Coordinates of C-alpha atoms in Angstrom, one line a residue:
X1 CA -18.0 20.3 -1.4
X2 CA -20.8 20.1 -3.5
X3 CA -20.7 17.7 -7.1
X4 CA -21.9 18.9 -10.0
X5 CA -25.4 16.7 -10.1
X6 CA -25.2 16.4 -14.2
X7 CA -23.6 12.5 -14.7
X8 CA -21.4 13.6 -17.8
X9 CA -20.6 16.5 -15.2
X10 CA -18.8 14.2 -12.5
X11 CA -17.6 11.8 -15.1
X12 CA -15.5 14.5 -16.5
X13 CA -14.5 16.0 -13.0
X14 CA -13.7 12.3 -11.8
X15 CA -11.4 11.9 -14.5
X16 CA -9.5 15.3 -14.0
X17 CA -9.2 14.2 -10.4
X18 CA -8.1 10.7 -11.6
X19 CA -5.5 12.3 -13.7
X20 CA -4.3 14.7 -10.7
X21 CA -3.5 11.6 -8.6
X22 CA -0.1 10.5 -10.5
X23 CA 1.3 13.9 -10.3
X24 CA 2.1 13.2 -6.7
X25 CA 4.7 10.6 -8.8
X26 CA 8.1 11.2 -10.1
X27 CA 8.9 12.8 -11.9
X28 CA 7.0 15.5 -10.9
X29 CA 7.3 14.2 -7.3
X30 CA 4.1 16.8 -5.8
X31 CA 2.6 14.5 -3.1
X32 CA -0.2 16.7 -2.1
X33 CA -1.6 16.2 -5.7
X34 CA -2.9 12.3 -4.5
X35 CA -4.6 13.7 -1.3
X36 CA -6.3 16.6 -3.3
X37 CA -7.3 13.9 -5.7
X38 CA -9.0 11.3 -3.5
X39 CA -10.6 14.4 -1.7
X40 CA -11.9 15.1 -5.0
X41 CA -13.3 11.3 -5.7
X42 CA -15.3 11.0 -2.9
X43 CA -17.0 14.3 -3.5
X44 CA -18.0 13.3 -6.5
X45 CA -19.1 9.6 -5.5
X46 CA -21.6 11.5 -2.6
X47 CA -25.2 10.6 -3.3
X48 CA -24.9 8.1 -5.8
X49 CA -26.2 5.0 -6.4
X50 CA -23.7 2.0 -6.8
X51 CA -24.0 1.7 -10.7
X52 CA -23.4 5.3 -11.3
X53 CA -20.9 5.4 -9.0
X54 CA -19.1 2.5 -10.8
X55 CA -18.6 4.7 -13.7
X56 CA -17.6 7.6 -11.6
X57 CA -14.7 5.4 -10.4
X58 CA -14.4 4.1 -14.0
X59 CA -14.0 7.5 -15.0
X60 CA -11.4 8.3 -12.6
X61 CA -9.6 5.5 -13.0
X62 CA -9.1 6.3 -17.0
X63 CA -7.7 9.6 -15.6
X64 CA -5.4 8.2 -13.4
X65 CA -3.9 5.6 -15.9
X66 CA -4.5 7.9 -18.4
X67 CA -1.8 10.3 -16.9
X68 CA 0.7 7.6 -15.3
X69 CA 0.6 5.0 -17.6
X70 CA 0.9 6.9 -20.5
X71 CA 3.9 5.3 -21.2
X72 CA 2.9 2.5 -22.6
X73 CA 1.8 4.9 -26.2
X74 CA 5.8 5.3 -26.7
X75 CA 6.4 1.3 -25.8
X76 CA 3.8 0.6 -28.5
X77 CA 4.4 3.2 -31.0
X78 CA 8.4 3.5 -31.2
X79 CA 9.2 -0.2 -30.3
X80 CA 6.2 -2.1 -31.3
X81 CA 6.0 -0.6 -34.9
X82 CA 2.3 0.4 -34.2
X83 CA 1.3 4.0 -35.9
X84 CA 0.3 6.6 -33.9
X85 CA -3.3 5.5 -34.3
X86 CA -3.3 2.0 -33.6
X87 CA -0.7 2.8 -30.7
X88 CA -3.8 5.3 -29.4
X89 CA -6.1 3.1 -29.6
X90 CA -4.2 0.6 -27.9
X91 CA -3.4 2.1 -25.5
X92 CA -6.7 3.4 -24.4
X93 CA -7.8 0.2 -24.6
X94 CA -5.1 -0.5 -22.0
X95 CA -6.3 2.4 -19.5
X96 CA -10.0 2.1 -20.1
X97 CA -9.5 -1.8 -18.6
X98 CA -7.2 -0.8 -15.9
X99 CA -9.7 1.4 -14.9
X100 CA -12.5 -1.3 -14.5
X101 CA -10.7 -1.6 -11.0
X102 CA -11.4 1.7 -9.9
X103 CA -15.2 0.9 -11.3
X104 CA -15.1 -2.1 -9.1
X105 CA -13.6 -0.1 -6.2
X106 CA -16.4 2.1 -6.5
X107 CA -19.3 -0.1 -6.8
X108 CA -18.2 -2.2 -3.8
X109 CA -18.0 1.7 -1.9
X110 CA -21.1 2.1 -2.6
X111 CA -23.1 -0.7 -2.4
X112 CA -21.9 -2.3 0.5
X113 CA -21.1 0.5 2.6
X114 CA -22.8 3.6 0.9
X115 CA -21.5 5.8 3.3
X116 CA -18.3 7.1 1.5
X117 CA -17.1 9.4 4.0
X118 CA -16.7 6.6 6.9
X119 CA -13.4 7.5 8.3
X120 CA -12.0 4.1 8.1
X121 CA -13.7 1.9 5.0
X122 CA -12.7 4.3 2.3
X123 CA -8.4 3.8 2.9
X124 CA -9.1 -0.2 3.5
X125 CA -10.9 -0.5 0.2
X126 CA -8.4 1.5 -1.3
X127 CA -5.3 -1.1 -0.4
X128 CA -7.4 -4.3 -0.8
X129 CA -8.0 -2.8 -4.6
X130 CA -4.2 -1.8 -4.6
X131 CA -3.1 -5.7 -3.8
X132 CA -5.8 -7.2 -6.1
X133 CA -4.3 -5.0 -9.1
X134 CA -0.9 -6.1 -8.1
X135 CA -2.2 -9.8 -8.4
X136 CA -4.9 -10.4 -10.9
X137 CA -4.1 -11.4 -14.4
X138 CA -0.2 -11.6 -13.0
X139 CA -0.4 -8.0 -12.0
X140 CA 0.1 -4.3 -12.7
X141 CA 1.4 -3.2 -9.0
X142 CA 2.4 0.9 -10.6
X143 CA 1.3 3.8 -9.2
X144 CA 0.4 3.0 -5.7
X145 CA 0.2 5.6 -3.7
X146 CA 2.8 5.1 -1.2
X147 CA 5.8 5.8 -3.8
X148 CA 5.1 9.7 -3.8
X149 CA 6.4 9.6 0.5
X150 CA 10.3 8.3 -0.2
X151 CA 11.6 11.7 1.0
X152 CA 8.6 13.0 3.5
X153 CA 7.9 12.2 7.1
X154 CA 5.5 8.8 6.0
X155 CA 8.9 7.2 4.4
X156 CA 9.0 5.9 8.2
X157 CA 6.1 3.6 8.0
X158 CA 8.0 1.6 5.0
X159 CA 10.2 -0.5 6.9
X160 CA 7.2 -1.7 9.3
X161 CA 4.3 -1.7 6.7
X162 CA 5.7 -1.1 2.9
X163 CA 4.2 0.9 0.4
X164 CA 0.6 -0.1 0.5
X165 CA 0.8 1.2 4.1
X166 CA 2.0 4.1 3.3
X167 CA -0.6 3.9 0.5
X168 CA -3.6 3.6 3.4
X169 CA -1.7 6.1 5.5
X170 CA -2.2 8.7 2.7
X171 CA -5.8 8.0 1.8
X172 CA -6.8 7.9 5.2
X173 CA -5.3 11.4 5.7
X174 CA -7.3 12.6 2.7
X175 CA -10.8 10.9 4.3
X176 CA -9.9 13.0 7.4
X177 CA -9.0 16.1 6.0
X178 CA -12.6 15.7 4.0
X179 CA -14.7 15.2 6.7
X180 CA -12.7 18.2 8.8
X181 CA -14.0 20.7 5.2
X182 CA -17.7 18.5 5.6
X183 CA -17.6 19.7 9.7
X184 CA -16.6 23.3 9.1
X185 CA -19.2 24.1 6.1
X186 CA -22.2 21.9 7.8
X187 CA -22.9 25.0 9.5
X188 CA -21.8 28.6 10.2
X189 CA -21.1 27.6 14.2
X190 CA -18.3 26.2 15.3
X191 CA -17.9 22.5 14.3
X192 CA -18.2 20.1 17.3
X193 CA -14.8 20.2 19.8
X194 CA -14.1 16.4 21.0
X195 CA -14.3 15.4 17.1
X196 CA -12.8 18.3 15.9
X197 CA -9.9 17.6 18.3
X198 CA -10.0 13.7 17.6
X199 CA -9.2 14.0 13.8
X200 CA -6.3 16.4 13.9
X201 CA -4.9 14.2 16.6
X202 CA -5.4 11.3 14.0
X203 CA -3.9 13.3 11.3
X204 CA -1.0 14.4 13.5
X205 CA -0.3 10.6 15.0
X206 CA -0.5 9.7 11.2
X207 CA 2.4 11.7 10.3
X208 CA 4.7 12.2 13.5
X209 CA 4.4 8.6 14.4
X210 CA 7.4 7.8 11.5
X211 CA 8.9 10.3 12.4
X212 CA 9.9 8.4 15.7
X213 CA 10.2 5.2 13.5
X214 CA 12.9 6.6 11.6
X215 CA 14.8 6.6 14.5
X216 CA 14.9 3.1 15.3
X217 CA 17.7 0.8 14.1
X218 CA 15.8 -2.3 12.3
X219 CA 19.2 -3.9 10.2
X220 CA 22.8 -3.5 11.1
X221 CA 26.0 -2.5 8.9
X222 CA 28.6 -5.7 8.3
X223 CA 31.7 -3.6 7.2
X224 CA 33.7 -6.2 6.4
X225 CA 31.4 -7.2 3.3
X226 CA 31.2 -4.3 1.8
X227 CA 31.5 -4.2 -2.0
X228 CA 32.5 -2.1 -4.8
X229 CA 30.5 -2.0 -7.5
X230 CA 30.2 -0.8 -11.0
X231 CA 27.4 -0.1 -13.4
X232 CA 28.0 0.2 -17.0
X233 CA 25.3 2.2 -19.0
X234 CA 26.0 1.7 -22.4
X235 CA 22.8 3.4 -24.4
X236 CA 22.8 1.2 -27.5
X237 CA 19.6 2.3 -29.0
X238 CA 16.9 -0.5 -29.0
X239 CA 16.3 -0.7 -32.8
X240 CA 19.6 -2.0 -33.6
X241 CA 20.0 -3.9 -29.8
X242 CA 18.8 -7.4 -31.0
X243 CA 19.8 -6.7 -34.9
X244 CA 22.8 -8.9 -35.8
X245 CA 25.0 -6.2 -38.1
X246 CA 25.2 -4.5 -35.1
X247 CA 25.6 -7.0 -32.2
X248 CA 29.1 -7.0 -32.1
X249 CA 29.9 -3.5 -32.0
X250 CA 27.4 -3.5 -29.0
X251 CA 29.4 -6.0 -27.1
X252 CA 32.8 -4.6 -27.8
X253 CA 30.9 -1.2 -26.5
X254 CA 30.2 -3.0 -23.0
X255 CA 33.8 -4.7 -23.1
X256 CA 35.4 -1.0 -23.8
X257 CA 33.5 0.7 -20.8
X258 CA 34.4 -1.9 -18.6
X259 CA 37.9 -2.5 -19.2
X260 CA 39.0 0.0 -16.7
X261 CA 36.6 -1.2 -14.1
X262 CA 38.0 -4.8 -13.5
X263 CA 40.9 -3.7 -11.5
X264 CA 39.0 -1.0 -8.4
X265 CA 35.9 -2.6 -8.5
X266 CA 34.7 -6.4 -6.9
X267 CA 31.2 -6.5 -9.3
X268 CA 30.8 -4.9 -12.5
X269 CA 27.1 -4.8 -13.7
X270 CA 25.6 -4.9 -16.9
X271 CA 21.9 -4.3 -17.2
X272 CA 18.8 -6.6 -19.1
X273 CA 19.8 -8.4 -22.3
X274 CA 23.2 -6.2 -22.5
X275 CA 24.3 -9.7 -24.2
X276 CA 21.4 -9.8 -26.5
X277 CA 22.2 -14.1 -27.2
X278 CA 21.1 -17.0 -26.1
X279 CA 23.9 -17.7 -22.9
X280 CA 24.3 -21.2 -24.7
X281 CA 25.8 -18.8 -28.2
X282 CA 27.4 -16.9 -25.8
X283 CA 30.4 -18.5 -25.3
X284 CA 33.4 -16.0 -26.9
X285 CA 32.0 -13.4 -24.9
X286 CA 31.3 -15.2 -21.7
X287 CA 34.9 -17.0 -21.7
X288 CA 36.6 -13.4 -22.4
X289 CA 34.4 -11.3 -19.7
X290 CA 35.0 -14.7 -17.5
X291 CA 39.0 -14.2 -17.9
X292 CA 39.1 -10.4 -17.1
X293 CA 37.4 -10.7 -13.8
X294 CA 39.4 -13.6 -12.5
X295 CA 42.3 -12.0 -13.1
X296 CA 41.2 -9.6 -10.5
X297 CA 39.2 -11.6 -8.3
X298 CA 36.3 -9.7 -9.6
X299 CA 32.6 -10.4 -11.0
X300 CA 30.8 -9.7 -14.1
X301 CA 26.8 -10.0 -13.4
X302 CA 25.0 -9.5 -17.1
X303 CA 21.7 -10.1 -18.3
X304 CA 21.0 -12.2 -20.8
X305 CA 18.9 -14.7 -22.4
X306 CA 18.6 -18.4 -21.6
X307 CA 17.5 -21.5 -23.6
X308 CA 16.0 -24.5 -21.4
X309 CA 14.5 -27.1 -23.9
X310 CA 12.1 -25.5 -25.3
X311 CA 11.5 -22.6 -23.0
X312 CA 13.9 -19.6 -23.1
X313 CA 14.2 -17.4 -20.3
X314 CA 14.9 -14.3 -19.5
X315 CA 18.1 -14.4 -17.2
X316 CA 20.7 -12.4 -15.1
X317 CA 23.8 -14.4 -14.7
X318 CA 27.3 -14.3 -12.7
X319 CA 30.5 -15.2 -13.9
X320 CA 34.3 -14.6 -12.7
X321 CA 34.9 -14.9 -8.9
X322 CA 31.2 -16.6 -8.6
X323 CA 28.9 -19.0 -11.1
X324 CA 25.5 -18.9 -10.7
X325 CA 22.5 -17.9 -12.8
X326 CA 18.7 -16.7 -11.8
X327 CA 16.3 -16.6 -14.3
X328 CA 13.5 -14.2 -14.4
X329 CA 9.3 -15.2 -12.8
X330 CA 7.9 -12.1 -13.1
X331 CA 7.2 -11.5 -16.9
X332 CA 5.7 -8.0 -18.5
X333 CA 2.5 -8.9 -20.2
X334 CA 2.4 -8.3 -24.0
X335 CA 6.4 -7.2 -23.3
X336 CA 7.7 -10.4 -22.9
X337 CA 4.9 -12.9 -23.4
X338 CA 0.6 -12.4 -24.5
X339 CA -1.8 -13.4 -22.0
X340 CA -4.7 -15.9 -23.4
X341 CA -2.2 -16.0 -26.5
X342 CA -4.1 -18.5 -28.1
X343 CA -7.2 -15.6 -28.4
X344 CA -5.3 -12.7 -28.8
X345 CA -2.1 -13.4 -30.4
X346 CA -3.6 -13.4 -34.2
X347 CA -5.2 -9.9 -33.4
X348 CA -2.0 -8.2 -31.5
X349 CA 1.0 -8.9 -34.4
X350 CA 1.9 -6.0 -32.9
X351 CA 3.3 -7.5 -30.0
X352 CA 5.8 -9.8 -32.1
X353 CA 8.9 -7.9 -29.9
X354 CA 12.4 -10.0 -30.2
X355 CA 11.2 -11.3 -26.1
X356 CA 7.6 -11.4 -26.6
X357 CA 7.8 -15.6 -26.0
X358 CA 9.4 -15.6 -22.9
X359 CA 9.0 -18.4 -20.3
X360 CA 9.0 -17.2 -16.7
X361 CA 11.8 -19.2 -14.7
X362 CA 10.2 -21.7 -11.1
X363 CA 9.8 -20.0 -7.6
X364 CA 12.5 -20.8 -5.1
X365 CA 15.2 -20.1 -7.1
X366 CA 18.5 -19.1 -4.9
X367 CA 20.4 -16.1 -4.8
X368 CA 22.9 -15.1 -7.0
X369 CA 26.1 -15.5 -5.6
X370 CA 29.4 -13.8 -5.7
X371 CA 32.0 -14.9 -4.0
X372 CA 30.8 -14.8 0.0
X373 CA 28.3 -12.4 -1.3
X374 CA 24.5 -13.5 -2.1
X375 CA 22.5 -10.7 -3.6
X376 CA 18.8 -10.7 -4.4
X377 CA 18.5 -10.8 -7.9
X378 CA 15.3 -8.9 -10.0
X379 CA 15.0 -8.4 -13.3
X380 CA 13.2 -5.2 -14.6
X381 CA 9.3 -5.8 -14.2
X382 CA 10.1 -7.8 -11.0
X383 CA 11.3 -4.8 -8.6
X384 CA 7.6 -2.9 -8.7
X385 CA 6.3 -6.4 -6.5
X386 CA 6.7 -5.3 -2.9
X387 CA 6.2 -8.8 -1.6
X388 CA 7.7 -10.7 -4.5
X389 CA 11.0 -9.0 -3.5
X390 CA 11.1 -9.0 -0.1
X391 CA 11.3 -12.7 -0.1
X392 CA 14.6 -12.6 -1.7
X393 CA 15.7 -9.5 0.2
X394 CA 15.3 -10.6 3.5
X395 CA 18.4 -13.1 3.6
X396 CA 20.1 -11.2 0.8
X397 CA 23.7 -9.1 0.8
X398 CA 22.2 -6.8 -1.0
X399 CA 19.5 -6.4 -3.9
X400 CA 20.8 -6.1 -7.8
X401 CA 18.1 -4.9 -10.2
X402 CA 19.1 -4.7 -14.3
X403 CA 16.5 -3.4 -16.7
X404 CA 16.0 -2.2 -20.2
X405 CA 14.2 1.0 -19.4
X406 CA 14.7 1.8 -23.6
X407 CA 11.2 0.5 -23.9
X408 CA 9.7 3.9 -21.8
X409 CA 11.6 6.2 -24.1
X410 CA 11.5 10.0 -22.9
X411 CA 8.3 9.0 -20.6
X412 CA 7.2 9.0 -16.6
X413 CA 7.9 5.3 -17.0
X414 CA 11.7 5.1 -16.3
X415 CA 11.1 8.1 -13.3
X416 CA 8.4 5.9 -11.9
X417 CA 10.6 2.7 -12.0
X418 CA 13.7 3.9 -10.0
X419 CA 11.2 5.2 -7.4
X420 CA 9.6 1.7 -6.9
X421 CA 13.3 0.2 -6.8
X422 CA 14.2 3.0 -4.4
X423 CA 10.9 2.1 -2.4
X424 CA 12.3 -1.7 -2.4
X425 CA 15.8 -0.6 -0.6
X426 CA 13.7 1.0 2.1
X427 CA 11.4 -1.3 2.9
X428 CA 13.9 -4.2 3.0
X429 CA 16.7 -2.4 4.9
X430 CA 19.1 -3.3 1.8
X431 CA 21.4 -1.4 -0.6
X432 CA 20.5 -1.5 -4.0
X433 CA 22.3 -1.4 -7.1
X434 CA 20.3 -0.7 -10.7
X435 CA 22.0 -0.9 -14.0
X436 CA 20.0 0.0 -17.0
X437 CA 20.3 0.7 -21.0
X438 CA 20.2 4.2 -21.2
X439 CA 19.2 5.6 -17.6
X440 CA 18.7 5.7 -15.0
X441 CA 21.6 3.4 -13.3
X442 CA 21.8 4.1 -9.4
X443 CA 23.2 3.4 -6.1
X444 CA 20.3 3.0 -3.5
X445 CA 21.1 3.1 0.0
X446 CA 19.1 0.7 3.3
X447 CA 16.8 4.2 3.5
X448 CA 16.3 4.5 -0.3
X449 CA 18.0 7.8 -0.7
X450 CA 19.5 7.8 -4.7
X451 CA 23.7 8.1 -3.3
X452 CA 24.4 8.4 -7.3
X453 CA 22.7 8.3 -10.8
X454 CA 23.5 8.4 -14.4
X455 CA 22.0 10.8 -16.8
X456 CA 19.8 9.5 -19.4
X457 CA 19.9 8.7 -22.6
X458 CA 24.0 9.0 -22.3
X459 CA 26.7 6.3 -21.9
X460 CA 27.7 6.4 -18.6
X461 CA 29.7 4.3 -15.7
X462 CA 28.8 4.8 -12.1
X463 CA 31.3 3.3 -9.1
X464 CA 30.4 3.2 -5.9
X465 CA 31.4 1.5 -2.1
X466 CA 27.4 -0.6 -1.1
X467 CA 27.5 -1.8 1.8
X468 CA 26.1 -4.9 3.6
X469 CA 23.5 -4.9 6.3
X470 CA 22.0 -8.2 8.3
X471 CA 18.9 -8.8 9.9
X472 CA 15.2 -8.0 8.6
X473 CA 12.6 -5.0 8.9
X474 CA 9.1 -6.0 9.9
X475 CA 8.3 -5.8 6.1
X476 CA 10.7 -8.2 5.3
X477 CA 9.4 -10.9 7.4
X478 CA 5.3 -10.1 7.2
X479 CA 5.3 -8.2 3.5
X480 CA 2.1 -6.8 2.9
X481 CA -0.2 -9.0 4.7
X482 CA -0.8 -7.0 8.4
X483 CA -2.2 -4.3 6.3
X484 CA -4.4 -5.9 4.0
X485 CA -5.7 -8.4 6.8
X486 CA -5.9 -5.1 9.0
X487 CA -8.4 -3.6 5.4
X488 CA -10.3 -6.4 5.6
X489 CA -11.4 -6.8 9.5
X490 CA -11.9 -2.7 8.8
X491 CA -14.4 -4.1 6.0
X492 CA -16.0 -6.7 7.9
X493 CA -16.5 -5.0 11.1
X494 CA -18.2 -2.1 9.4
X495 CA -20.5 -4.2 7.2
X496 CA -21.4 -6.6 10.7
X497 CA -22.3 -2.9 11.9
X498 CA -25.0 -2.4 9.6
X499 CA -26.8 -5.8 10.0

């Protein structure tokens, strides 16, 4: 698989094969798209020195968030004001730094291991640089990999290694499946039997081996906790959500749709902000939403915003047959607060959003609770952490996420979402329940299989039976760290080979 040998040759492949990558994604949901992708990459990055491979991977990377990010144009431009210009511009800002971690990725490929085709360093790179974008600067944990294998035979690795291990499982395949087209065009004879044999054994273990984990039993069902839930979608349009002529009507919109809820169903859920107040000007509201579910033994769980002093969170709070309120840690950058505000805040007006000075809530806060019932609470943003939520999840009911996905518009990014939060229900072993603004509201089951969904961009209620399970996958009670630990000795073992 020859490379063009022109730089502005391979930049411009590496891109294209950069912006292949996400297509594997909802919503287009075409796994084979990453593999053919990462086959691509490290054709290009053959034979080059570490600097120009940097901006090979630079390259790709601004083709990969150029494609799955590309959401955040229509969060800028519709909801942050920002013409279609500035919003560009913005936004490639956005992808062209993302991308510096694919430059880094590259560089580190190439100049401390060189040899891109090595079976096992180019998938352990690959997750270490996955878990250090999900961390740095807060994180950006979208698009890894592992999401596009919810419904194939790899979905059986999640409850033992979560998405990241999917995420090496997928890449590695790739690596193998290159070196296999390397061994058949070295020559015109016949590549060489025992390796020949040894990778499609690999590949084969790689995908059969869930198979087989699919069938094991990690959480069991406690019927007699089972819950019936409701989610109210209520699609009030996100110009006029926080605007006070039209507050009211928005409320009496949410108290309309849930009216004949209270009496079949033991939660009803609204989504983020659905009470766009502070909870201590929420009182009317709260007292009247309060009254309707203790009259039938039921719960109201809402999002909402909370003042504490001077900080004001962004919170998700239960009331009726239950009190208890969790306030949310994982904020979106330049959504709901500016990093290094002090530098940037004068150049991004922009960014002056109605929850752009949020204050993220303290770690360790307990579950929401409901009656007997204590569910793992996340609030938008907070669902794409594999390891943030698995915390919660593992002594959990079941896991409630509310978002606002309004801020996507008609984009990848509200597609992408649910299949992060379905990727959460599977891992964990847990049900999971999502309300949102305009779509899409869901009920996940313990495998992640969608049971029910609302349409977007329609008002919509959604009642279903979730049921409990106890006990903890393998994710849930070592997260992310056996793979990444696993990358590194890869790492370190193949540089103490070259000494």
């Amino acid at each position: 698989m020859p490379a063009p040998d022109s730089k502005p040759g391979r930049a411009l492949l590496a891109m294209l094969a950069g912006g292949l990558a996400p297509l594997s994604l909802s919503p287009l949901d075409f796994w084979p798209a990453a593999i053919l992708s990462i086959m691509a990459f490290m054709a290009l990055l053959q034979n080059t020195s570490p600097r120009h491979g940097s901006f090979i991977g630079w390259a790709y990377g601004c083709g990969f968030f150029g494609v799955g990010a590309s959401w955040v144009y229509v969060s800028i431009h519709v909801y942050g004001d920002a013409g279609p210009l500035l919003a560009g511009l913005l936004t490639l800002l956005f992808v062209m730094g993302l991308a510096l971690f694919f430059s880094l990725q590259a560089w580190v490929l190439q100049h401390f291991f060189s040899q891109t085709t090595s079976l096992w360093v180019f998938p352990a790179v690959w997750v270490i640089f996955e878990g250090f974008r999900g961390w740095v600067l807060t994180g950006f944990p979208w698009l890894y990999l592992g999401y596009a294998h919810l419904d194939t035979p790899l979905a059986g690795w999640a409850p033992v290694f979560g998405v990241m291990g999917i995420s090496f499982v997928v890449v590695l395949s790739a690596v193998i499946l290159y070196r296999l087209l390397l061994l058949f065009n070295a020559s015109s004879k016949a590549p060489y039997a025992p390796t020949l044999i040894a990778s499609i054994t690999l590949l084969a273990g790689l995908w059969l081996v869930p198979l087989l984990l699919n069938s094991i039993v990690w959480v069991k069902e406690v019927p007699e906790k089972s819950s019936t839930v409701a989610l109210v979608q209520a699609n009030i349009a996100q110009e006029i959500k926080f605007d006070r002529a039209h507050l009211q009507a928005g409320l009496d919109r949410y108290a309309a749709l849930s009216a004949p809820l209270w009496a079949t169903n033991q939660i009803v859920l609204w989504p983020e902000t659905a009470i766009p107040l502070l909870y201590q000007q929420a009182g009317e509201i709260l007292q009247s939403m309060s009254r309707q579910a203790n009259i039938h033994h039921s719960a109201l769980i809402s999002g909402i915003l909370f003042r504490d002093g001077q900080l004001i969170h962004n919170s998700i709070i239960s009331i009726g047959k239950g009190e208890s309120i969790y306030h949310k840690q994982k904020l979106v950058p330049f959504g709901e607060y500016v990093p290094l505000a002090g530098i940037v805040e004068n150049l991004l007006q922009i960014f002056d959003l109605p929850m752009s000075s949020l204050s993220p809530g303290p770690a360790g806060q307990p579950l929401l609770k409901v009656g007997e019932l204590g569910l793992a609470p996340f609030i938008c943003y907070e669902v794409v952490y594999p390891d943030f939520v698995r915390k919660a999840a593992a002594t959990s009911d079941f896991l409630v996420t509310i978002s606002n996905d309004t801020w996507f518009g008609n984009s990848l990014g509200p597609l992408q979402h649910l299949q992060m939060a379905a990727m959460r229900a599977l891992e964990n072993g847990r049900y999971l329940v999502r309300a949102t603004n305009n779509g899409v509201s869901a009920i996940i089951d313990e495998k992640g299989h969608i049971l029910a969904r609302t349409p977007q961009f329609q008002e919509a209620v959604l009642s279903a039976r979730v049921k409990v399970f106890a006990g903890t996958t393998p994710f849930s009670r070592w997260g992310s760290t056996p793979v990444l630990i696993f990358s590194f000795l890869i790492l370190v073992f193949q540089r103490l080979r070259r000494l």
